[in-house]
Coordinates of C-alpha atoms and ligand atoms in Angstrom, one line a residue:
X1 CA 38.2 42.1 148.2
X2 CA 36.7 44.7 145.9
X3 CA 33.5 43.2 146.3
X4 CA 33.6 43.6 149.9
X5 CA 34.0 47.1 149.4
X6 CA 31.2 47.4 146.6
X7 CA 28.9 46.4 149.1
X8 CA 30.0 49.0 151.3
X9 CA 29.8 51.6 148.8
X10 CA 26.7 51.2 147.9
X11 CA 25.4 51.4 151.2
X12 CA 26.5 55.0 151.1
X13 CA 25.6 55.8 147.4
X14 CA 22.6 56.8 145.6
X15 CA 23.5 57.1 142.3
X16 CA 24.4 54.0 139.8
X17 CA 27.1 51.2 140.3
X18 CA 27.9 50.0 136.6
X19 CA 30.2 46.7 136.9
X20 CA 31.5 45.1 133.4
X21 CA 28.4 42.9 133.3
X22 CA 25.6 45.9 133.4
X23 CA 23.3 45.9 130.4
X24 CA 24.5 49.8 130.5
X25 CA 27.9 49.4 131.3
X26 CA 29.6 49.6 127.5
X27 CA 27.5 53.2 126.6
X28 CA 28.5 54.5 130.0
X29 CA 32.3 53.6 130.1
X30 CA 32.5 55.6 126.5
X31 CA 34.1 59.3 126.4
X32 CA 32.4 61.2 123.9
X33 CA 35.8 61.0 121.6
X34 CA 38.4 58.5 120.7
X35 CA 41.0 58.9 123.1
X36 CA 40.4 56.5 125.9
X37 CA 37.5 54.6 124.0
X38 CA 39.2 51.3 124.5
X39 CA 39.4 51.8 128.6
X40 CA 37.0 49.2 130.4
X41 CA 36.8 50.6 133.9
X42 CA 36.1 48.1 137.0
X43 CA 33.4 49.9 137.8
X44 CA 31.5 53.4 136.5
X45 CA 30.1 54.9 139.8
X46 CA 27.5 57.8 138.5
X47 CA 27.4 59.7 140.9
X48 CA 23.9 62.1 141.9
X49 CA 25.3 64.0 145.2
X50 CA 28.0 65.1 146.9
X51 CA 27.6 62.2 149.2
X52 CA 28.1 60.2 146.2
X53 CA 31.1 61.3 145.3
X54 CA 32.8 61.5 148.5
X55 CA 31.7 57.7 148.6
X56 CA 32.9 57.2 144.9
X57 CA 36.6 58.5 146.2
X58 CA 36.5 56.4 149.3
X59 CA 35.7 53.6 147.1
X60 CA 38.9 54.3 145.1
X61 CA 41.1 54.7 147.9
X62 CA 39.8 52.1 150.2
X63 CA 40.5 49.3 147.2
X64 CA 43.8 51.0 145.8
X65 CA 42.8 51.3 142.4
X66 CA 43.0 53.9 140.4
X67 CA 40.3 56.7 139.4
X68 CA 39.5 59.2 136.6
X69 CA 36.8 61.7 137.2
X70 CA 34.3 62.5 134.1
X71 CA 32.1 65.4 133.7
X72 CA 30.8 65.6 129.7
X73 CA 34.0 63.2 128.5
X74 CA 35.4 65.5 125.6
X75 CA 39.3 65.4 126.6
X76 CA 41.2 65.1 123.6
X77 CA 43.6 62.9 125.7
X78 CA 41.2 60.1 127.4
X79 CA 41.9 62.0 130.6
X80 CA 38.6 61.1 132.2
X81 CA 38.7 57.3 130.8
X82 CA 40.7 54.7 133.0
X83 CA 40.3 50.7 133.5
X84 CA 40.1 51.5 137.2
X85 CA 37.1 53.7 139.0
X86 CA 35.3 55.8 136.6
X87 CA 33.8 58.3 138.9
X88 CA 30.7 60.2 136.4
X89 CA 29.6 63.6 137.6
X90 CA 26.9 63.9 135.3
X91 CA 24.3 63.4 137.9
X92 CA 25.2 66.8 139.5
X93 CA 22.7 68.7 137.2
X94 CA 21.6 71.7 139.0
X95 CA 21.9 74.9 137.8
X96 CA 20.6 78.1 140.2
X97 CA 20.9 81.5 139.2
X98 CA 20.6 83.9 141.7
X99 CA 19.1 87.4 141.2
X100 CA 22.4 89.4 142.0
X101 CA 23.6 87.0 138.3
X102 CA 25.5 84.9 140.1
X103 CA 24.9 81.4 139.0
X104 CA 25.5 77.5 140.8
X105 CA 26.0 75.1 138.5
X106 CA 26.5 71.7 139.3
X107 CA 29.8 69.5 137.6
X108 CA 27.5 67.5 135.5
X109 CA 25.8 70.8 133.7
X110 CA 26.5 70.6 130.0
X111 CA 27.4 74.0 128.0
X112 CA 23.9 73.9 126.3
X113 CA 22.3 73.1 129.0
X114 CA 23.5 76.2 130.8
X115 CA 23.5 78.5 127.9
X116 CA 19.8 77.4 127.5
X117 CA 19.2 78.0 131.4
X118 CA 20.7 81.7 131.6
X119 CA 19.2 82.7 128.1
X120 CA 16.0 82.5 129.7
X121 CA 17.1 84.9 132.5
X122 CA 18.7 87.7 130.0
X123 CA 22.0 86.2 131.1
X124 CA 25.3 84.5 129.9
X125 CA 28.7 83.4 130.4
X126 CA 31.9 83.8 128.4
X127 CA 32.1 79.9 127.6
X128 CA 32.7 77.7 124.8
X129 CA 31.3 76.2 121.7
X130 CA 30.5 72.6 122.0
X131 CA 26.8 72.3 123.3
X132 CA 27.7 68.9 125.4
X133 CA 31.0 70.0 126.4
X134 CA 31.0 69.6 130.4
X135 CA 30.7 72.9 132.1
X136 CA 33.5 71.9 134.7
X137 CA 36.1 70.4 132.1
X138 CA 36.3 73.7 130.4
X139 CA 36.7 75.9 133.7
X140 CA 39.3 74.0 135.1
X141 CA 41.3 73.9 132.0
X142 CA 40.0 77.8 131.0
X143 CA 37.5 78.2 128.9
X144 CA 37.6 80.3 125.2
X145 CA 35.0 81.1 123.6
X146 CA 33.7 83.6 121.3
X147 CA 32.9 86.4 124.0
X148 CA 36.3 85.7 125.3
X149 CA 37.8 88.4 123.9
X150 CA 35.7 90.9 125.7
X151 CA 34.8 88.9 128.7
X152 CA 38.0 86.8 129.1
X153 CA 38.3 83.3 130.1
X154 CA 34.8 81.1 131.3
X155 CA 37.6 80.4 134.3
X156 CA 37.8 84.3 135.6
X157 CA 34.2 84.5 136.1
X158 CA 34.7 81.5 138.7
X159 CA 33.5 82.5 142.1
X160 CA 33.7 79.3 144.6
X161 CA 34.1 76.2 144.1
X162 CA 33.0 72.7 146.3
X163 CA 35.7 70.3 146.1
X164 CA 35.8 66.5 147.4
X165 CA 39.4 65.8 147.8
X166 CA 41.5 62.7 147.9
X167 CA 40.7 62.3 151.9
X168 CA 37.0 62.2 151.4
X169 CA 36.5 66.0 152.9
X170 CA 34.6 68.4 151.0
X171 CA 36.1 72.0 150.7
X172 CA 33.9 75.3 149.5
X173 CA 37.2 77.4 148.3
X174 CA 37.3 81.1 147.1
X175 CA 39.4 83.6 147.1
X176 CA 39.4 83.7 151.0
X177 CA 39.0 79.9 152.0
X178 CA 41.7 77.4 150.5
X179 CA 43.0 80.0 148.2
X180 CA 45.8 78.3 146.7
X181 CA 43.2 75.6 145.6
X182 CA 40.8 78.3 144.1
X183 CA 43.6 79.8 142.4
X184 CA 44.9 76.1 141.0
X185 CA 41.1 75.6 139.7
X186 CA 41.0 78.3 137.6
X187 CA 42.4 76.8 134.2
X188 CA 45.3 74.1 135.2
X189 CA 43.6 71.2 133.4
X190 CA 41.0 69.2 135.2
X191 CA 41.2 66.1 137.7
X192 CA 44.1 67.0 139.8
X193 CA 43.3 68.5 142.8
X194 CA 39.8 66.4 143.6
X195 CA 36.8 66.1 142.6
X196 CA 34.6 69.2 141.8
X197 CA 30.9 68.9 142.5
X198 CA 29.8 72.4 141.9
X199 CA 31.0 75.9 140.7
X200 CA 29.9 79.6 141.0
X201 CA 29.8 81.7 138.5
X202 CA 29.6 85.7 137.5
X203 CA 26.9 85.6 134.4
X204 CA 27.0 88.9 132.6
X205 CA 24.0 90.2 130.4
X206 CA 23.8 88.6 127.4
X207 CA 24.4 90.7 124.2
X208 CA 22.8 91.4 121.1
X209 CA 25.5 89.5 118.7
X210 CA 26.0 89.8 114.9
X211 CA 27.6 86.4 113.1
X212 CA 30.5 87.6 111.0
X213 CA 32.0 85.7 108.1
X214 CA 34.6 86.7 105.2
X215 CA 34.5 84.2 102.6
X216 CA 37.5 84.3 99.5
X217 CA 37.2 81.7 97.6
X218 CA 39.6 82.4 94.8
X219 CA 42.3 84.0 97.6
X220 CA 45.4 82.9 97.7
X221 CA 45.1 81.2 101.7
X222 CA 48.7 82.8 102.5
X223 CA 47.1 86.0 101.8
X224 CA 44.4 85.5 104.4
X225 CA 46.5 83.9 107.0
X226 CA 49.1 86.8 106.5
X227 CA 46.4 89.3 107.1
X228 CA 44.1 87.8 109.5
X229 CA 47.4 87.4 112.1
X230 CA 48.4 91.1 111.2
X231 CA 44.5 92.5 112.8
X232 CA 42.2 89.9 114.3
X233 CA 44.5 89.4 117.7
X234 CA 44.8 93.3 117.5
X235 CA 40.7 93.9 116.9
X236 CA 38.6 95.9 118.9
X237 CA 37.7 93.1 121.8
X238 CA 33.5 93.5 120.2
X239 CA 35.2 91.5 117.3
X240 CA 36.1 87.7 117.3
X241 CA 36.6 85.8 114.5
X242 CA 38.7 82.6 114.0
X243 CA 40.4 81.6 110.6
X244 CA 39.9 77.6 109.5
X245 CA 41.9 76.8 106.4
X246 CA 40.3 73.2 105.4
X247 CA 41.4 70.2 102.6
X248 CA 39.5 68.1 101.6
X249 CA 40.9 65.5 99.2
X250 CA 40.9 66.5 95.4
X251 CA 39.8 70.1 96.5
X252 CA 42.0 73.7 96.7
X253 CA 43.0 74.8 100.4
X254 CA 39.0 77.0 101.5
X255 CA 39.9 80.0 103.9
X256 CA 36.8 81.1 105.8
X257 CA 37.0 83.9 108.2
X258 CA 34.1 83.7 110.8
X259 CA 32.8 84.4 114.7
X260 CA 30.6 87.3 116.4
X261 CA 30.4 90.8 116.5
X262 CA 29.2 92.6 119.4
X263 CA 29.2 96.0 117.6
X264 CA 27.8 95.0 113.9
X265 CA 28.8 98.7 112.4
X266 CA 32.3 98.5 113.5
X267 CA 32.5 94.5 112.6
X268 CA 31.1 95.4 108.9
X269 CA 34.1 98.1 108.6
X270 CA 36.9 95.7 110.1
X271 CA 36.0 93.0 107.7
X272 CA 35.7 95.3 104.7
X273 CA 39.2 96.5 105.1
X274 CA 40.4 93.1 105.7
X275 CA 38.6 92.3 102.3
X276 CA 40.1 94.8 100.5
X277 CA 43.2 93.3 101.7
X278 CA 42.3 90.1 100.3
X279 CA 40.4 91.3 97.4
X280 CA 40.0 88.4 94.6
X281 CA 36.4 88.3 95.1
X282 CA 36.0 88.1 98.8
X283 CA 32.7 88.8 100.2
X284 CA 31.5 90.1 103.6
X285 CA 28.3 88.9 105.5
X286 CA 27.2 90.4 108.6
X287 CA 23.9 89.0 110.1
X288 CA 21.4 91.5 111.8
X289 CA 22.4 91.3 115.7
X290 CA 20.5 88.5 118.1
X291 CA 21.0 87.7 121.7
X292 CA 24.3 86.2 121.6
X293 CA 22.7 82.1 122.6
X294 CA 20.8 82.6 119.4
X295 CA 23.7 83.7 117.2
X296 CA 25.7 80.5 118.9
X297 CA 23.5 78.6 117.3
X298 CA 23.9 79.2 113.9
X299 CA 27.6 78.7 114.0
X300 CA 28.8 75.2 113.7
X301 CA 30.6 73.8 116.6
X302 CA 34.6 74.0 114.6
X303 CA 36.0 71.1 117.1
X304 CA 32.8 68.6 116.3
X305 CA 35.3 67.1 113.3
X306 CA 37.6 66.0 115.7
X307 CA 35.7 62.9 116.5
X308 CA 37.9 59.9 116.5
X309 CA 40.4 62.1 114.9
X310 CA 43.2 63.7 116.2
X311 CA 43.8 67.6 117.2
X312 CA 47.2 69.3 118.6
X313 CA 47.8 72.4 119.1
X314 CA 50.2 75.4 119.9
X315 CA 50.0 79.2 121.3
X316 CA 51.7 82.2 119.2
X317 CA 52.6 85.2 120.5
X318 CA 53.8 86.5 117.7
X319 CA 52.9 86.2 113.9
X320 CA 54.3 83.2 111.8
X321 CA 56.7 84.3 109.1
X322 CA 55.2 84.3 105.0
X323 CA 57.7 80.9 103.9
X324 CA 56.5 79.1 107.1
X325 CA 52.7 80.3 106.4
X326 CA 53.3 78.9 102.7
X327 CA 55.1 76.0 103.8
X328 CA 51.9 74.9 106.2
X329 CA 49.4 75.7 103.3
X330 CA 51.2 73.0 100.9
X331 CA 51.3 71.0 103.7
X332 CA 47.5 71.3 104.8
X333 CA 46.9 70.3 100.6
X334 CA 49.7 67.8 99.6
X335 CA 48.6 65.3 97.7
X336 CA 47.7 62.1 98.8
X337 CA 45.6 63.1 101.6
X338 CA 42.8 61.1 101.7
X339 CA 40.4 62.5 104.9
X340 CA 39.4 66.2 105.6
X341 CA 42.3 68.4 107.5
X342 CA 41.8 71.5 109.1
X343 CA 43.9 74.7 110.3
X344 CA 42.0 76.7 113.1
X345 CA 43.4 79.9 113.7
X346 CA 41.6 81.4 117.0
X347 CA 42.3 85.1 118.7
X348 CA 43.6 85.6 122.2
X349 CA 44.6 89.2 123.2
X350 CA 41.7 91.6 124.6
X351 CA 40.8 90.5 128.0
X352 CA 42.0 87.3 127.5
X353 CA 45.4 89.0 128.1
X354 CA 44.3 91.6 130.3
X355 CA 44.7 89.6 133.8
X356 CA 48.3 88.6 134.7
X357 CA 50.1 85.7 133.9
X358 CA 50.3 84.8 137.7
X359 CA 46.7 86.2 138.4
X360 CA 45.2 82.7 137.6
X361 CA 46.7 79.1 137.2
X362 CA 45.8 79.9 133.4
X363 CA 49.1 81.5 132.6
X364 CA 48.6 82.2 128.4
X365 CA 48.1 85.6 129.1
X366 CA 50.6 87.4 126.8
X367 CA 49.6 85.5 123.5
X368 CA 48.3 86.7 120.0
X369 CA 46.5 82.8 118.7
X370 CA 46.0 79.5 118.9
X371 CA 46.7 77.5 116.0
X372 CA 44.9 73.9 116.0
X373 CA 45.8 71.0 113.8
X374 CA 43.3 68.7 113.2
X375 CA 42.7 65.2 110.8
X376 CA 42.1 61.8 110.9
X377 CA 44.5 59.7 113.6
X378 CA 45.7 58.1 111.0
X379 CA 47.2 61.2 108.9
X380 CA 50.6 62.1 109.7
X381 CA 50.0 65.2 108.4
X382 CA 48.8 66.2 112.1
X383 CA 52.4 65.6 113.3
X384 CA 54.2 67.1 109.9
X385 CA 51.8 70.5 110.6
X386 CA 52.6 70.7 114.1
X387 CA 55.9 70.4 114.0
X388 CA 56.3 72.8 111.0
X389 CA 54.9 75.8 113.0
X390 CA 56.1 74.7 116.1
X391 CA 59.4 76.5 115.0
X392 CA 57.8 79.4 115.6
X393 CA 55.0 78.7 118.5
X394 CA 55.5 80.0 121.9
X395 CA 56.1 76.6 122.9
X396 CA 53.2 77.0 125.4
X397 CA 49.6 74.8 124.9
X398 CA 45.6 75.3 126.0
X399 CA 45.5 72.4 129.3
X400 CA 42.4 72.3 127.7
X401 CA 43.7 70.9 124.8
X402 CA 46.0 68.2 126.2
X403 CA 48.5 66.7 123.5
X404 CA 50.5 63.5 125.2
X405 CA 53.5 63.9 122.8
X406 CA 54.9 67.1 123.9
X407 CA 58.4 66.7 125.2
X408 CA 58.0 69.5 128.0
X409 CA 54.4 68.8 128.9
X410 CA 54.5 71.2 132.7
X411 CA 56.2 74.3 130.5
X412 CA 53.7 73.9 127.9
X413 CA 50.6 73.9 129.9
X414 CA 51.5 76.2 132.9
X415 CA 55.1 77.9 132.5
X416 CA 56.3 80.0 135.2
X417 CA 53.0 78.7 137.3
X418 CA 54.4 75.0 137.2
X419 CA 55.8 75.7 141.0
X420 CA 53.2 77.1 143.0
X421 CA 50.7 74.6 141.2
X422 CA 52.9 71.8 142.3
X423 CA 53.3 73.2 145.8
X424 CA 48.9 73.0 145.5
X425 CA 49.6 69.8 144.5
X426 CA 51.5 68.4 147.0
X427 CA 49.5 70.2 149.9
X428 CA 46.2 69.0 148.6
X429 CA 46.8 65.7 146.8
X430 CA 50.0 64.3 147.9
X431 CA 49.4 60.6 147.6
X432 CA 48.7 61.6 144.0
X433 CA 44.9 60.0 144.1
X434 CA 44.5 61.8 140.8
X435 CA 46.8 60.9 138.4
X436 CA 47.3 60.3 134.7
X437 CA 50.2 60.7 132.3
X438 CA 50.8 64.7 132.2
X439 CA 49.4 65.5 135.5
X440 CA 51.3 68.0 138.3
X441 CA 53.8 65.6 140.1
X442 CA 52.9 62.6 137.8
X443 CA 55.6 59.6 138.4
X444 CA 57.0 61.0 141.9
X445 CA 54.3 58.4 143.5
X446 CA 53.6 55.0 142.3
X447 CA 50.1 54.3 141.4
X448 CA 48.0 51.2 140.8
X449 CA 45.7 51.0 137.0
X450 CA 46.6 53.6 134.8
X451 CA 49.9 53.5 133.2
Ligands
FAD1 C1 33.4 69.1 120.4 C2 34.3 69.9 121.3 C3 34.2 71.2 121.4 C4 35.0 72.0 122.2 N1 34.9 73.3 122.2 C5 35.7 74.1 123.1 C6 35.6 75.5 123.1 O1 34.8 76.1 122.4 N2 36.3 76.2 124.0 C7 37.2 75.6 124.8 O2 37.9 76.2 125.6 N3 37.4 74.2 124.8 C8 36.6 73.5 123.9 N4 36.8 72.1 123.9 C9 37.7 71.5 124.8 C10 37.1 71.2 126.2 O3 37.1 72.5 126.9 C11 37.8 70.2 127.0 O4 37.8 69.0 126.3 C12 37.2 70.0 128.4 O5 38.2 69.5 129.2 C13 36.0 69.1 128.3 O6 35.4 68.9 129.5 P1 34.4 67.7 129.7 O7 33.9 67.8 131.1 O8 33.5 67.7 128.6 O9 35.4 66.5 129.5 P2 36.0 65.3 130.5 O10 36.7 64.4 129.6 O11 34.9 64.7 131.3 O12 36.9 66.1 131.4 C14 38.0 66.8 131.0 C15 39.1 66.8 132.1 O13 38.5 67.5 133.3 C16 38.4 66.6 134.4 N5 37.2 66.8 135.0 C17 35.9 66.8 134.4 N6 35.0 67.1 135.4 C18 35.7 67.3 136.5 C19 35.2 67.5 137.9 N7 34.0 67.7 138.2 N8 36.2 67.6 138.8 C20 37.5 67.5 138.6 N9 37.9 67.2 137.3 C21 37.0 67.1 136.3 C22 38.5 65.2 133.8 O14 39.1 64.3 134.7 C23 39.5 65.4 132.6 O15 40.8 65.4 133.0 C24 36.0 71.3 123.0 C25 36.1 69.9 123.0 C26 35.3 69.2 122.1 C27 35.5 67.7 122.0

């Protein structure tokens, strides 16, 4: 029976049909990650148009089996993996910038791609590290990034959006057509609402960016954490820097304090007097300022290590206390540990906090970090850490950042937004044609493939 509908799809579809016994099947099935590497879909329809994709969903439904939609393949929870219908935006490659800086980019566009594209134009976008991260993924979960704190979230600069839903029609939403659905796409966590084949953005100018780093080697790490969560959430918004406490087996906790500066001057005083703080030979670089795509490229990507690894993560909104800060630190270096760990504090507050909670789908607006936890998937260290400063979390996580153990998954990702998202839901998706573990409404409807 599902051959009977291949045929029929590909009638309608210009893009590739990958079935199990493809010669390019195995490296196209893969996500970029661990999570979800083990899923053989049925088939992995690439898709190159809109056309495609409304075929690709059509496919899906027509046959009953289940789908997951992939744009660069980086979720940390095999979201976009299934053993059903892979549908693969990366086709959708077109990136148009517009005079007035408003720039079209299609679903398949990765972040370096587009950086590349609007560095040639004197332009930008608040957006995220990770050169092959998908530019779609990151806007419908949010988007943080390193002018975040200045610009806000890669998902506020969202314009319009063209959406294929489950019934095969193709939407352009905005603020005035389909609202609800334009609100939902701006930072609920990708494939829920359909397919997105191409978003419009608000570039701003690209600034002239100094990299930042504070580097203590003999410090005592508790020292550093206690005084990077006391300033950096509170720092002018020009200044971002994250904090990464690391261990590597056989070696002392490192503490490395590092990001961008849009104003080098008042960056070089800020890190001084959080040096002084520190003191025990710390030492403060500040690099002469370049246009901010340049800067991005001399910092290393901080979420390349998670690989096959595992990451989870939490929200604070306010600052952890000194015994839970030491407790995590002899944690992060107990003995024993036999693969690289790594603490990632990173900044919210400035304009990431400036738009209102119910403003956006994105509802983290009222928090001071984001603490990641990150080893091998075989350390249990990533669950000890977690749950250690858990205590003292806001309870509420990045949908960007999905983690399948939490016990309150809808309260985590979208708190007092969970109803009016699932009311999207329902209106938009209600046979729940995208579904996975997690997802708005998952387990009210049955559906075939994925558990
Ligand atoms: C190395 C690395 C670096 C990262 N750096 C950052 C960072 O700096 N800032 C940050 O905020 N996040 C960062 N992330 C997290 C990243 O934002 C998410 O993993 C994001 O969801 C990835 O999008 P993707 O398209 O690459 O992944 P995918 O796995 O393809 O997609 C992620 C989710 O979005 C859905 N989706 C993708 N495309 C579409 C579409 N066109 N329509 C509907 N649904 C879609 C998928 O179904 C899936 O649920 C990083 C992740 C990694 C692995």
């Amino acid at each position: 029976m599902i051959d009977r509908h291949l045929l029929r799809l590909r009638r309608n579809f210009d893009g590739e049909v990958l079935t199990r016994d493809h010669a390019g099947y195995d490296s196209a099935r893969r996500p970029v990650g661990a999570a979800g590497a083990t899923r053989r879909p049925l088939v992995v329809l690439r898709c190159r148009s809109v056309r495609d994709v409304v075929a690709a969903v059509g496919y899906a439904r027509d046959t009953g089996v289940a789908l997951a939609v992939r744009g660069g393949g980086h979720c940390f929870a095999g979201r976009s993996s299934t053993d059903g219908v892979l549908i693969d935006v990366s086709g959708l490659g077109n990136v148009d910038l517009s005079d007035d800086g408003r720039v079209t980019v299609g679903a398949g566009v990765r972040l370096g791609q587009l950086y590349g594209a609007l560095h040639a134009r004197g332009q930008t976008l608040p957006a995220g590290c990770g050169a092959t991260v998908g530019i779609a993924g990151l806007v419908l979960g949010g988007g943080i990034g390193l002018l975040g704190r200045r610009h806000g979230l890669t998902c506020d600069r969202l314009i319009a959006a063209t959406v294929v839903l489950a019934d095969g029609s193709v939407v352009d939403c905005d603020e005035h057509r389909d609202p609800d659905l334009f609100w939902a796409l701006h930072g609920a966590g990708g494939g829920q609402f359909g397919v997105v084949t191409s978003l419009r953005l608000a570039t701003i100018t690209e600034p002239m960016t100094a990299r930042i780093v504070l580097t203590c080697p003999e410090a005592d790490p508790a020292r550093v954490v206690a005084l990077w969560q006391a300033s950096a959430p509170d720092a002018p918004d020009c200044i971002s820097t994250s904090l990464e406490l690391t261990s590597e087996p056989g070696r002392p906790v490192r503490a490395i304090v590092s990001g961008v500066a849009l104003d080098a001057d008042r960056a070089d005083e800020w890190l001084h007097d959080l040096a002084r703080g520190v003191a025990a030979g710390a030492r403060v670089f500040v690099a002469d300022p370049v246009p901010f795509t340049v800067a991005k490229q001399a910092l290393a990507d901080p979420r390349q290590d998670v690989g096959d690894g595992r990451l989870r993560s939490e929200y604070f909104t306010r600052a952890m206390p000194a015994d839970a800060v030491t407790a995590l630190i002899t944690l992060l270096g107990g003995r024993g540990a036999r693969h690289r760990r790594r603490l990632t504090f990173t900044p919210m507050g400035g304009a990431y906090n400036r738009v209102a909670p119910a403003a956006t789908a994105f509802v983290h607006r009222r928090e001071r970090y984001l603490l990641e936890h990150v080893g091998h998937r075989s350390d249990s260290w990533v669950d000890a850490s977690w749950t250690l400063a858990h205590r003292h979390s806001s309870h509420r996580v990045y949908p960007n950042f999905p983690d399948p153990l939490l016990d309150r998954p809808a309260d985590a990702y979208w708190g007092a937004n969970h109803a009016r998202l699932a009311a999207v839901k329902r209106s938009y998706d209600p046979q729940h044609v995208f579904d996975f573990p997690q997802a708005l409404g998952h387990g009210r409807q049955p559906t075939k493939g994925n558990p």
